[in-house]
């Protein structure tokens, strides 16, 4: 034996031993066939295992998110820091099903992640992958294949049923409507697959020679020849040496179930998808037509169980009611009282056609009272259609009386009401002009930089809305209160004109007549203290709501945010410390376009409107006067011919009434007390304070 041979002989077992002792195998392969458990997976957030199936989100609540990961980090490169990547092939079977009483959303993704856990992620449209601030950051090192059922404009989603290839961002590198190419090479036909219908689908994801392919098909079909997505991409900068693989899903206001039934993965075997068992899988398809699922069946059974005779009556009543309802629908009977409101009535069929039969695809928003759909009327007129469920016919009549009057309100800063229609099942449909640019809240709170409104645009919006409210309060034969002024009720048309929408809560009040006390309506954070106490709305309570709007538009902050003091209180506190202008939205500070005097003036205007003392609040006419001033506030002349700066007047009035409120229990404060508490008043004399007012 030569010395070289001897060396080899001695070396070989050593190398073998080193390799077999190395705990990290250079490749990975595993198969799960409905045998998931909390011991062979890592679960985070709301992910659970139910009957050996992964359930990523909790479908009985909103805003849920969860992750299920293979328990070990897997190598992605042949050697650490190599620029080459290991190929991989993975396949899984999923089901996403709608949940009763909810619109479906948001989706789930297969992902490679450098970390376990869910830190830095949010629910809803962020799919539990990223959050608002890290979306798009190259330090995420996340590759995700998303199955997304909501069309998010902010991520340039192509539709509400798509598969997307995402690198470090929710904005997909490539995406395609969900579906598959059926048939042989050259003769394929694309067939759409609806992601959220409970059907079990198999997905294949392969990466080889810098090309990633994503394919899907209904379970049981062989893998389609042509992939849904096929993209060349160099993932070497994206994937770190070792990564976690698995699934992430999220719901928000929209809820659906996200289940993973089986999963396989291999770096070497590109037929590993064949290892998935596709037979005898549970089905999560909702049998909608089935009587067993219906509430009526449950009512029938429970009543029947306890009271046989009663149930007979109930069934009889139900049948009669149903038949009557049906007949009426077919003829679209019009009752006398309905004719009274005829001018704005739009045909049932027209609305149905305009919204594709109230298709979920057309949903553009959710109001307090119901969903809002986009529709296109004959002639191509775009409209927003609001569907409202009513308690009873009596309510309907009252409501129509109101709508018929509101339909006559026309102003460029109000969303135009085009008409109404009564549809089946005691629901009422309101048809409004369509507002291209959506609602204001989407452009001042958490939003992409490109959506953010500039200072000038915000002031224009505030002026527009002030004009709209002024018209409601004074511009018409009857005084109309809005009662729910807030950013999400402000809509922007195609020219960015702001218009006040949602008159659902408005009640008519003839001039001089006191508004009747009804149950409290409005939105927490926008309600004046006296509304909370007495439930009685007034012109001043609308002014209060407008004041909150001013503050949120200037500060870019919602009136109530978790873990933070209320917006109004926070601004009062800043004012007392003389730091009011620091409330300005930080995102505006780099952009400029404003003067500090103007910011201060608008903030004081907001504060004046949210004054706890309702009689100290300005009227909308006064508000508009302040807003329409250009640049520095001009000097005005008071009764005695003295020049008084408007801003100083506002400050004084604001502070005076606030302190009167604070000192309410023991009467008015002395002038010294006020002056001691607020330095800006030092320049004014006592008599000024008593006489100030805009
Ligand atoms: C799950 O089932 C597959 C076969 O269907 C088997 O290969 C695998 O080892 C099982 N996994 C676990 C963790 O039991
Ligand atoms: C989801 O998980 C979070 C924290 O992981 C928890 O706070 C929340 O209550 C869970 N929600 C549901 C519906 O289980
Ligand atoms: C889902 O959420 C509901 C309500 O929040 C809770 O009662 C239930 O335990 C949760 N289910 C799971 C599986 O976590
Ligand atoms: C790669 O680096 C990790 C530590 O970052 C180490 O645990 C692993 O063993 C290394 N893998 C190889 C193949 O050297
Ligand atoms: C997003 O996550 C990061 C951690 O990755 C965190 O620092 C940041 O505050 C989060 N942002 C939001 C808006 O939640
Ligand atoms: C990906 O799809 C392309 C185009 O159909 C095909 O040529 C390629 O072989 C596929 N790659 C893998 C790994 O299947
Ligand atoms: C991928 O990018 C890395 C640098 O990020 C480079 O070293 C490597 O050659 C690229 N691979 C291919 C196949 O282009
Ligand atoms: C790859 O996996 C499939 C499915 O489990 C199996 O039938 C096949 O024998 C495997 N091929 C190799 C080369 O291991």
PDB file of C-alpha atoms and ligand atoms in Angstrom, residues 46 48 50 58 60-61, ligand 3:
ATOM      1  CA  UNK A  46     -53.793  32.734  16.031  1.00  0.00           C
ATOM      2  CA  UNK A  48     -53.916  26.399  15.472  1.00  0.00           C
ATOM      3  CA  UNK A  50     -57.541  21.347  14.162  1.00  0.00           C
ATOM      4  CA  UNK A  58     -59.464  32.397  13.780  1.00  0.00           C
ATOM      5  CA  UNK A  60     -64.860  33.579  14.521  1.00  0.00           C
ATOM      6  CA  UNK A  61     -63.245  36.936  15.047  1.00  0.00           C
TER       7      UNK A  61
HETATM    8  C1  LIG B   3     -61.319  32.197  18.210  1.00  0.00           C
HETATM    9  O1  LIG B   3     -61.774  33.384  18.778  1.00  0.00           O
HETATM   10  C2  LIG B   3     -62.860  33.191  19.671  1.00  0.00           C
HETATM   11  C3  LIG B   3     -63.364  34.546  20.068  1.00  0.00           C
HETATM   12  O2  LIG B   3     -62.349  35.492  20.132  1.00  0.00           O
HETATM   13  C4  LIG B   3     -62.370  32.358  20.846  1.00  0.00           C
HETATM   14  O3  LIG B   3     -63.421  32.150  21.740  1.00  0.00           O
HETATM   15  C5  LIG B   3     -61.883  31.019  20.332  1.00  0.00           C
HETATM   16  O4  LIG B   3     -61.317  30.259  21.374  1.00  0.00           O
HETATM   17  C6  LIG B   3     -60.830  31.217  19.264  1.00  0.00           C
HETATM   18  N1  LIG B   3     -60.533  29.954  18.655  1.00  0.00           N
HETATM   19  C7  LIG B   3     -59.324  29.492  18.578  1.00  0.00           C
HETATM   20  C8  LIG B   3     -59.192  28.176  17.932  1.00  0.00           C
HETATM   21  O5  LIG B   3     -58.352  30.096  19.011  1.00  0.00           O
END
